[in-house]
């Protein structure tokens, strides 16, 4: 049972025991304030909602470090969360006592970030702050979460987010522009909808050329400058068996034919000469962007005559630049390095899902081969409409053409006008 005792300075000290039985005390100017606080505190202890009034003095930075280190995540996710905390969250909140962080200050911080960052980035920064504060509430360091109810900037879909490539352009333009030794990994993204990590971590033991299927059960994960094989995919639904597109089967058969005997089931299908997984950044810089340029899907590379090539590209501001070279290789390299935008490797996965849905494959089947846990993900993220969607929409009504009634095209007669 708590009690109130006077202090030599004439104040009143509320004394109580917390949920663990430890003695606590807090001083007030009047006995009435001490009594009200003591009643609320004892009630909270009895309800199991007690929060130590001194716990809120813990600095946000100290608690955030403990919180980040205690989470059970993949190495890649942990690295990403720590990076966001270190770069965007801790510079603002590190020295703040948890109890001093209030709703309005958090909203002002979000507003300030929105003036210099993209909405999606702002949401990631806020998400990191909010997770720490919610954990502090569960740890009974603060009573309420000040990040609850914060208004966030809307994430608007940009044209660059909706990029897909048609099957004809993939097979006729992009794939031939990819160096022969790398066509397999590009085909795996477009012909089975694999993520980059699933492509880079695919072992020969997962490939069945007898029934033209492959199974996803491990991925390559890049963290802190290294690439490691993780023996499980992104989610539980990520473990799946996928029927392969014919162009992917052809590429895998060509790769398998290079071996004198059956490939080692544990070895990677797509690997460096040392047998290690590809690094995504290296592949993008050395292979992917150059292939887009050669295919005419990123800038332009035109032959002007013998030993004369012109490179043309748009920068991030939409300004066109040109430069002439004596070799196609130099022109392609410049476009690949400086052109803004362009198809990303992951867009092949987007395209794969769109091809399936537009071809009439049921959403539940598309969801399964894509490795999604929810069909809403399949529909909302990975089925962007193609540029020729208008023809498909109009085709849905083509069988009604002969049934349309004929309407008069002449203006109504005098009698019709007067009747009206």
mmCIF file of C-alpha atoms in Angstrom, residues 49-52 55-58 97-101 132-147:
data_model
loop_
_atom_site.group_PDB
_atom_site.id
_atom_site.type_symbol
_atom_site.label_atom_id
_atom_site.label_comp_id
_atom_site.label_asym_id
_atom_site.label_seq_id
_atom_site.Cartn_x
_atom_site.Cartn_y
_atom_site.Cartn_z
ATOM 1 C CA UNK A 49 -0.352 -1.036 -17.186
ATOM 2 C CA UNK A 50 2.167 0.563 -14.840
ATOM 3 C CA UNK A 51 4.910 2.709 -16.392
ATOM 4 C CA UNK A 52 7.811 3.893 -14.260
ATOM 5 C CA UNK A 55 11.908 5.280 -17.216
ATOM 6 C CA UNK A 56 11.039 7.911 -19.801
ATOM 7 C CA UNK A 57 14.371 9.605 -19.111
ATOM 8 C CA UNK A 58 16.069 6.891 -21.166
ATOM 9 C CA UNK A 97 14.502 11.323 -23.595
ATOM 10 C CA UNK A 98 11.720 8.974 -24.684
ATOM 11 C CA UNK A 99 9.160 10.744 -22.506
ATOM 12 C CA UNK A 100 9.865 14.113 -24.152
ATOM 13 C CA UNK A 101 9.004 12.935 -27.679
ATOM 14 C CA UNK A 132 11.260 1.899 -31.696
ATOM 15 C CA UNK A 133 8.557 3.933 -29.942
ATOM 16 C CA UNK A 134 6.066 1.050 -30.045
ATOM 17 C CA UNK A 135 8.704 -1.211 -28.519
ATOM 18 C CA UNK A 136 9.296 1.388 -25.781
ATOM 19 C CA UNK A 137 5.571 1.269 -24.934
ATOM 20 C CA UNK A 138 5.715 -2.535 -24.692
ATOM 21 C CA UNK A 139 8.805 -2.209 -22.472
ATOM 22 C CA UNK A 140 6.808 0.067 -20.152
ATOM 23 C CA UNK A 141 9.229 2.961 -20.687
ATOM 24 C CA UNK A 142 6.492 5.287 -21.952
ATOM 25 C CA UNK A 143 2.738 5.098 -21.551
ATOM 26 C CA UNK A 144 1.642 6.042 -25.077
ATOM 27 C CA UNK A 145 3.141 5.963 -28.557
ATOM 28 C CA UNK A 146 3.585 9.581 -29.786
ATOM 29 C CA UNK A 147 3.892 8.402 -33.387
#
